[in-house]
XYZ file of C-alpha atoms in Angstrom:
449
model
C -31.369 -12.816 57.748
C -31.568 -12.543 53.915
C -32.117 -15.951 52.176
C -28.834 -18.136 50.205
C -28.670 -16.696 46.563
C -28.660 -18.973 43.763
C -25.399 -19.746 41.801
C -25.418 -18.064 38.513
C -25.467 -21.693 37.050
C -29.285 -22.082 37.958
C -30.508 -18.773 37.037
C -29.096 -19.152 33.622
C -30.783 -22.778 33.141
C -33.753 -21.132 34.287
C -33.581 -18.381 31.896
C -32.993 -21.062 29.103
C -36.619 -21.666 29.292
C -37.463 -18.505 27.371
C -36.042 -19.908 24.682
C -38.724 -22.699 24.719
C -41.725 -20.571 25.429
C -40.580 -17.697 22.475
C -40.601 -20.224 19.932
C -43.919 -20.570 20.629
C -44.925 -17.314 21.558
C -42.908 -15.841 18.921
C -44.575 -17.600 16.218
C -47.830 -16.938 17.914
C -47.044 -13.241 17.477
C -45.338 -12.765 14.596
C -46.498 -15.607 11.753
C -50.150 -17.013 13.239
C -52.428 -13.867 11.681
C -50.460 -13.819 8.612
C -50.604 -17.605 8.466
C -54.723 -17.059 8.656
C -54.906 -14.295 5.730
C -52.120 -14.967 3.453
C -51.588 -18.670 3.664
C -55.273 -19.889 4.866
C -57.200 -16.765 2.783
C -59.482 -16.315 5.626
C -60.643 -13.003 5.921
C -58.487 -10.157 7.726
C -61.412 -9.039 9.962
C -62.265 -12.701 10.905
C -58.535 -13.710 11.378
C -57.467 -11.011 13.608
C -61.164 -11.166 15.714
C -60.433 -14.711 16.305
C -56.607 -14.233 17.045
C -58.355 -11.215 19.470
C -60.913 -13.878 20.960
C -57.896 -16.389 21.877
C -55.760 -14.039 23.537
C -58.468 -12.762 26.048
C -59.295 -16.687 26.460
C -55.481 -16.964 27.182
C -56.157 -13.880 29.904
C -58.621 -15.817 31.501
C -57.148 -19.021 31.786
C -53.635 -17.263 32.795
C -55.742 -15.787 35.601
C -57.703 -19.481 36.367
C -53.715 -21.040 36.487
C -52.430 -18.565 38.708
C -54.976 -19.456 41.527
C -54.442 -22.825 40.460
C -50.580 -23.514 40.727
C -50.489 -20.573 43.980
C -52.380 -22.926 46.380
C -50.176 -25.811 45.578
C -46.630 -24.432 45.105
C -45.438 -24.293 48.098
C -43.295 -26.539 47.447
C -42.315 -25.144 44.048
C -43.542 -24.892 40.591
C -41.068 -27.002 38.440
C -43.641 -30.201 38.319
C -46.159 -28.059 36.350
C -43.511 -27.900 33.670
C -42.826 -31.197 33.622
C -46.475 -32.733 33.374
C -47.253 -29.673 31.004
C -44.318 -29.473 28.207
C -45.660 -32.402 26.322
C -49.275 -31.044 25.856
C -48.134 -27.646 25.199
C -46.173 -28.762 22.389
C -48.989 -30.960 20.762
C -51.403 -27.924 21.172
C -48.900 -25.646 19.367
C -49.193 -27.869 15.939
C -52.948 -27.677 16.457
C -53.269 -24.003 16.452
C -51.678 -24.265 12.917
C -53.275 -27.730 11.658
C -55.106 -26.428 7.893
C -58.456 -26.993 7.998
C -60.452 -29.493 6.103
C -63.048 -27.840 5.111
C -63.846 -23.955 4.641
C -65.719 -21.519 5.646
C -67.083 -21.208 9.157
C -66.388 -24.613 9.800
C -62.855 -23.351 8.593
C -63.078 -20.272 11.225
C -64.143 -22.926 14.070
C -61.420 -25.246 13.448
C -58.872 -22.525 13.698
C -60.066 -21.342 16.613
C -60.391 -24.632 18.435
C -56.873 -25.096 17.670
C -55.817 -21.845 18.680
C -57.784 -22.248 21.844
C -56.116 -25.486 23.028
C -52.460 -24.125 22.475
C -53.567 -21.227 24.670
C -54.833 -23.166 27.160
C -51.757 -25.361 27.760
C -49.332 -22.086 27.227
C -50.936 -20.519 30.072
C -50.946 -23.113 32.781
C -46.972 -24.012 31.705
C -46.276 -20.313 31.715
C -47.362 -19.498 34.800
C -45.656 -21.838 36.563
C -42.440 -20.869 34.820
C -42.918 -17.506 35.962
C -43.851 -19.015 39.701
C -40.386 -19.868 39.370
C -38.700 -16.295 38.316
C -39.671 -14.758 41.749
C -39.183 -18.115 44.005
C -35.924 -18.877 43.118
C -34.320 -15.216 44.284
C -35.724 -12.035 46.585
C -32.876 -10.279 45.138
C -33.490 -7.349 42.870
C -30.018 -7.853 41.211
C -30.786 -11.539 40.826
C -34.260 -10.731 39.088
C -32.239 -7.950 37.018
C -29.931 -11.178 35.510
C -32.465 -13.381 34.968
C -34.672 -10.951 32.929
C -31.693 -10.334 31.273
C -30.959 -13.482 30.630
C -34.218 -14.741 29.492
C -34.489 -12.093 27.305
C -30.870 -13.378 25.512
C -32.194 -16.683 25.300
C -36.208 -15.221 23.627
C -33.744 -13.276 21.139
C -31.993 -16.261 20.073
C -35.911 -18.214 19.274
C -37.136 -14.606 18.081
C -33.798 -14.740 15.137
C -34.707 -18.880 15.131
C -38.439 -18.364 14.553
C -38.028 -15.659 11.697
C -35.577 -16.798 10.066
C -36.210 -20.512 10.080
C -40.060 -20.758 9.727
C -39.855 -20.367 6.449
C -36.999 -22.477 4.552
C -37.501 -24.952 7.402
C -41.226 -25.320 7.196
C -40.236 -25.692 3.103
C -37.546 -28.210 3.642
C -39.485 -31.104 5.589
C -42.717 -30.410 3.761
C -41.462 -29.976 -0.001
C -43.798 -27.712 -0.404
C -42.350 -23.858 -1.557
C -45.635 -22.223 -0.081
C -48.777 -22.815 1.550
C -49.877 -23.900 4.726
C -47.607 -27.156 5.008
C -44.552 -24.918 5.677
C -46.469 -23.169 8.933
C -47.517 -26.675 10.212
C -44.335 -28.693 9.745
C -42.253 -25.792 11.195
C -44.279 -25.549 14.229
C -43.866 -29.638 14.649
C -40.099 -28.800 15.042
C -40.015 -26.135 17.404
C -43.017 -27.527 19.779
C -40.019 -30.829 19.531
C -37.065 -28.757 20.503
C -39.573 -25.926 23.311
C -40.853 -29.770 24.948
C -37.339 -30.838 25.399
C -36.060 -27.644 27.176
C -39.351 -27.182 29.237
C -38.686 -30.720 30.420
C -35.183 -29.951 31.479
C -35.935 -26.819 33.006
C -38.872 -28.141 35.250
C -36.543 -31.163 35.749
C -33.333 -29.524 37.164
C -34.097 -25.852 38.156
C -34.273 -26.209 41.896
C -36.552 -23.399 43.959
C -35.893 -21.290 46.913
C -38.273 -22.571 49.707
C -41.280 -20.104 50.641
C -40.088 -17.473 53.403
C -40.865 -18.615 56.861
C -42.883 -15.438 57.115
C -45.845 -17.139 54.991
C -46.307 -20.581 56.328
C -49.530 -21.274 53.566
C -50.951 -19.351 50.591
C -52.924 -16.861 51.162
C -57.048 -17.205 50.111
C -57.825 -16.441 46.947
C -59.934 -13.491 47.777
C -57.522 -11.603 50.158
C -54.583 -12.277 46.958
C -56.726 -10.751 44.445
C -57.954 -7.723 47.377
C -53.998 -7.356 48.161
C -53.653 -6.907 44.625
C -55.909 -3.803 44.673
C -54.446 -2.488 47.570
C -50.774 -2.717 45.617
C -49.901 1.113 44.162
C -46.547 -0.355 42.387
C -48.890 -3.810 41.030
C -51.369 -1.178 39.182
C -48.855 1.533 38.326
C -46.613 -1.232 36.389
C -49.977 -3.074 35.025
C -51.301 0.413 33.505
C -48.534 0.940 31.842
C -47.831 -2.362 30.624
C -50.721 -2.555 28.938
C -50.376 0.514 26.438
C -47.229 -0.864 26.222
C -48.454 -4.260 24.724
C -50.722 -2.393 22.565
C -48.353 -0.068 20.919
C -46.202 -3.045 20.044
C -49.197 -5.522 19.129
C -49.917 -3.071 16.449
C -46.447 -2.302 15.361
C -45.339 -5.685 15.139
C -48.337 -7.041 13.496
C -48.132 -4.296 11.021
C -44.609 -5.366 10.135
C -44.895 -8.113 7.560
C -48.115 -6.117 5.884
C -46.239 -3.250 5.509
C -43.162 -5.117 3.944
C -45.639 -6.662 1.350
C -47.833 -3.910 0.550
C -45.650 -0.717 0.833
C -42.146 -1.435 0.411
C -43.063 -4.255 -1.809
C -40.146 -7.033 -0.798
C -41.808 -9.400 2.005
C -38.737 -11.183 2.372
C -37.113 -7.776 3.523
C -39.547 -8.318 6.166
C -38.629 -11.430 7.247
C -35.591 -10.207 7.267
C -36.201 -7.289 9.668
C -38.018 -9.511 12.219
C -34.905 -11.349 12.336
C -32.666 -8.252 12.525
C -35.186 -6.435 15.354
C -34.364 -9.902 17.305
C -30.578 -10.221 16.909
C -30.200 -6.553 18.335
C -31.304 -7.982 21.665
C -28.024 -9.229 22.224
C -26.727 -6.003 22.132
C -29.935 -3.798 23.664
C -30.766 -6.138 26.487
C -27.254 -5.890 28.385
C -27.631 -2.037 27.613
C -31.068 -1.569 29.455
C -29.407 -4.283 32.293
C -26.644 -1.580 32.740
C -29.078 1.403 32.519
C -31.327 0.169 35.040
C -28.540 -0.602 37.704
C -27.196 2.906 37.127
C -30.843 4.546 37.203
C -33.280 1.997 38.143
C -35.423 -0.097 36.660
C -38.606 2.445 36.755
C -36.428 5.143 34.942
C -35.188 2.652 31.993
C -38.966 2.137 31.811
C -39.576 6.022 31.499
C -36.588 6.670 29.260
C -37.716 3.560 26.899
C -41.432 4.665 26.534
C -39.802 7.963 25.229
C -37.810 7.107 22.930
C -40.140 4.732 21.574
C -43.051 7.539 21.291
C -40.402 9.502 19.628
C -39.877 6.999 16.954
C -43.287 6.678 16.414
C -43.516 10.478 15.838
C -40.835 10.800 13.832
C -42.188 7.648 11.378
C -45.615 9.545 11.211
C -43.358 12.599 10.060
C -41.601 10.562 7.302
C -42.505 8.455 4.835
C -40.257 5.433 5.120
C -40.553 3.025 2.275
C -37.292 1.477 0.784
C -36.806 -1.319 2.551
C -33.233 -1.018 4.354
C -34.983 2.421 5.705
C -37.592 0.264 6.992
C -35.322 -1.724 8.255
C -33.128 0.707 9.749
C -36.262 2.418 11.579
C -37.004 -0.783 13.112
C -34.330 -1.636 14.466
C -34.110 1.376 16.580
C -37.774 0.971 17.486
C -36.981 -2.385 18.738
C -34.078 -0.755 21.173
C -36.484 1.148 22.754
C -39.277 -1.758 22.817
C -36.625 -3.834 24.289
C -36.050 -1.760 27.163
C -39.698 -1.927 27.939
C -40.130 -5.576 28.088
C -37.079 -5.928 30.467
C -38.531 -3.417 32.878
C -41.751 -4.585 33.087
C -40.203 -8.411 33.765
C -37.639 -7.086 35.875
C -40.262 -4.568 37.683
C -43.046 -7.202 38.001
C -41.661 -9.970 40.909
C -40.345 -6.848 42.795
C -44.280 -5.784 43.173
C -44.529 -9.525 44.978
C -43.152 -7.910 47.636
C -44.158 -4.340 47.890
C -47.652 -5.917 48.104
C -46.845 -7.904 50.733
C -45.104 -4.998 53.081
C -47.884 -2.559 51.728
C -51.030 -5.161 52.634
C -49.416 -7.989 54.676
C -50.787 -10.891 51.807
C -47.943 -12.195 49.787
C -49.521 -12.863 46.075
C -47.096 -15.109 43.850
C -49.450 -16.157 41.143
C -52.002 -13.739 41.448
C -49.512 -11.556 40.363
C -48.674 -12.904 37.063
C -51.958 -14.640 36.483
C -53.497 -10.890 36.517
C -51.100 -9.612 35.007
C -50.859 -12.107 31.880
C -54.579 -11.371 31.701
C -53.966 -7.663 31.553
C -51.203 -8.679 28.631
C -53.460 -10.789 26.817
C -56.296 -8.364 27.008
C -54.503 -5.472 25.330
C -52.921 -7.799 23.110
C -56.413 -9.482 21.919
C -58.056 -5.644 21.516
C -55.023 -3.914 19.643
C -54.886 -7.175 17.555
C -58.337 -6.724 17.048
C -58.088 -3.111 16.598
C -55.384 -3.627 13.432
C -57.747 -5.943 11.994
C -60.558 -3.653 12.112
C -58.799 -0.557 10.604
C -57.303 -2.317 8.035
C -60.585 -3.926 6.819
C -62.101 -0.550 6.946
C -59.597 1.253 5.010
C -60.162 -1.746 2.347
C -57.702 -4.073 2.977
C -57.571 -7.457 0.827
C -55.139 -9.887 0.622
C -52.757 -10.279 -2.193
C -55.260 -7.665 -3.985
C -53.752 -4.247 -5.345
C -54.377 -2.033 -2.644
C -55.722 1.797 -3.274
C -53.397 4.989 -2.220
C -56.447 5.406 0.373
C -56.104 2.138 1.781
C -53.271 2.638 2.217
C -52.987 5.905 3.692
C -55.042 4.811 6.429
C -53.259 1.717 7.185
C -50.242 3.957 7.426
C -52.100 6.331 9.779
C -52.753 3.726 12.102
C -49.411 2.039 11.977
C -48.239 5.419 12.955
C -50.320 6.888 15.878
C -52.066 3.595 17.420
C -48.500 3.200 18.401
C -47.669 6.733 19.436
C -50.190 7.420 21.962
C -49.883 3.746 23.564
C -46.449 4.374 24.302
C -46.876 8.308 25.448
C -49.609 6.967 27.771
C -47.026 4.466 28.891
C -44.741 6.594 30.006
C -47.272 8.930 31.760
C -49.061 6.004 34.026
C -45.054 4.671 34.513
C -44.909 7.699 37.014
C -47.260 7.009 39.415
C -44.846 3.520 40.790
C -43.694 4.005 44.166
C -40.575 1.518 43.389
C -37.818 3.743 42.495
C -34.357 3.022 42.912
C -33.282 1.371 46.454
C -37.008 1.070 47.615
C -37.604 -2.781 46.878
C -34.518 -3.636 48.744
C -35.503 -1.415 51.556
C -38.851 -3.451 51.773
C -36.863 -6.885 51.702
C -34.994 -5.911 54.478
C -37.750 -4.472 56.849
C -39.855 -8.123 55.301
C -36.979 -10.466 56.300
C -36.892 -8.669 60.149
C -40.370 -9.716 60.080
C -41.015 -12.925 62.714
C -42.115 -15.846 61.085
C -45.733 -17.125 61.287
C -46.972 -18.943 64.060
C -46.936 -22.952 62.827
């Protein structure tokens, strides 16, 4: 017998925890490396090698956390949010704390910081996810609360980009510098603590099926993991995935300042690319029920490669071009971060048909590793083409500069998300085949007490 679905009610308070974890993450992503050249003056290569050192430390400990919280959740995840929203808040005002003194003592400060916030963001974060694949087997479920979530991380996405700025200026008094970063991220980390609380307070989890009466070792959820065609398939491509849009989206503020010359147009644009979730993200919902979640993956990689091609072709600088071009980049992008969220619980299961272990945080502690590891490399990737092709902050740049900046802007992207699309069609779970499994899982008879 299939287990009770959840009223809408719950999956949407759930989902309202996005909104918590993008204002950090968003920030994170967007502002943090331009925050350490532009507003800190440490060097690019330096900036984006530690921001590339922090995000594989934030793979590791992701991995560490899912281990962790999947050997003592069976009776559900929400408690790790609650003992975790206050720290992860703190930590997030670290990682942008100026430091006192320069150079490498500068460098080590930063990092410390940046280390800490990572830290707390992965234990928290993994338990939230824990809690996007206990609290519904259901495909259709899943497909809503990605969906969801992903309404809730445009709304901090439009917050973050458009408020970091005038806010940060408003409670500091300061019109620029590295006040505005700090006090900014003190009032998000106040508003993400408060949701996370709620969420871990109130979301109530599905029980674990009777079929799995404990957790499985650690070693035969990491083996099962191996053994899991649709876990690897989705994890391949999700990681040229990440690195097509670490390097586009880190590239988006530069590019503003330095080619179109208007970095407010870039703020601007970040804010845009994040209010057209609210139209792209029930799109790709409807898209994958018609077609299936695999083939919105496999139609989004496309059309982003294509837009990547056809900005290599062109020479986009006035800004509402710019603009204009991103947005429809983000469409695309936007279809393949629902896929992969609403792709990645249903591998819980095909792993556990395919190799009889059932892996809850294995899977996304892995996974987040995977994410963090591409994102660290491409982020260090940027950082080392730009610095090669003579990047300096705030200096005129050359027309070779940046001509190679451009080039790399261009066809990083490209081939991450043609090699997306390629490794996309080796997942067994098309369309109908996850319910199929959760049908011939829930005849299964329970395990012995």
């Amino acid at each position: 017998m299939s287990p009770a679905r959840p009223p809408r009610s719950r999956i949407a308070l759930l989902a309202f925890g996005d909104f918590a974890f993008n204002l950090y993450w968003q920030s994170i992503m967007v502002f943090l490396v331009f925050y350490y050249t532009d507003a800190l003056r440490l060097p690019v290569a330096a900036a984006t090698l530690t921001y590339a050192a922090a995000s594989i430390w934030d793979g590791i400990v992701s991995l560490a956390a899912g281990l962790f919280v999947e050997r003592r959740a069976i009776h559900g995840y929400g408690r790790y949010l609650l003992i975790g929203a206050v720290p992860l808040g703190v930590t997030f005002v670290l990682a942008y704390l100026p430091p006192p003194w320069g150079g490498p003592i500068a460098l080590a400060v930063v990092l410390g910081g940046h280390l800490l916030f990572r830290t707390a963001y992965a234990f928290v974060n993994i338990a939230y996810l824990g809690m996007t694949a206990r609290i519904s087997a259901d495909s259709g479920d899943r497909g809503l609360l990605t969906g969801l979530r992903m309404l809730f991380g445009t709304a901090a996405t439009v917050t973050v980009a458009l408020a970091t700025h005038p806010l940060g200026a408003w409670i500091s008094g300061a019109a620029s510098g590295p006040r505005i970063y700090l006090y900014a991220a003190a009032a998000f980390a106040a508003v993400g603590t408060a949701i996370l609380l709620a969420v871990g307070a109130l979301v109530k989890e599905a029980p674990l099926p009777d079929r799995r009466a404990a957790a499985a070792p650690i070693l035969a959820g990491l083996r099962s993991l191996a053994g899991n065609r649709a876990f690897l398939a989705v994890n391949a491509a999700m990681i040229c995935m990440i690195m097509g849009v670490t390097v586009l989206e880190k590239s988006i503020l530069y590019y503003f300042k330095y080619f179109v010359g208007d970095e407010g147009a870039g703020r601007l644009a970040l804010a845009s690319m994040g209010a057209l979730s609210a139209i792209a993200v029930p799109l790709w919902v409807a898209i994958a029920r018609r077609l299936g979640t695999r083939a919105a993956w496999l139609l989004a990689a496309s059309l982003a490669a294509g837009g990547m091609a056809l900005f290599a072709a062109i020479d986009i600088r006035g800004a509402v071009a710019t603009q204009g071009f991103l947005i429809g980049m983000q469409a695309a992008i936007i279809g393949l971060h629902f896929s992969f969220w609403a792709m990645l619980p249903d591998t819980i299961e095909y792993g556990e048909w395919s190799t009889g272990v059932r892996a809850e945080g294995s899977v996304f502690g892995v996974a987040v590793l995977l994410q963090r590891i591409a994102l660290g490399f491409a982020t260090g990737l940027i950082g080392a083409v730009f610095a090669a092709a003579g990047y300096v902050a705030d200096a005129q740049l050359s027309a070779q500069t940046l001509s190679g900046m451009r080039l790399a802007i261009a066809l990083l992207p490209f081939a991450c998300f043609a090699l997306a699309a390629l490794l996309m069609l080796a997942n067994p779970l098309k369309r109908g085949v996850h319910a199929r499994i959760v049908d011939a899982l829930a005849r299964r008879a329970p395990a012995a007490p």
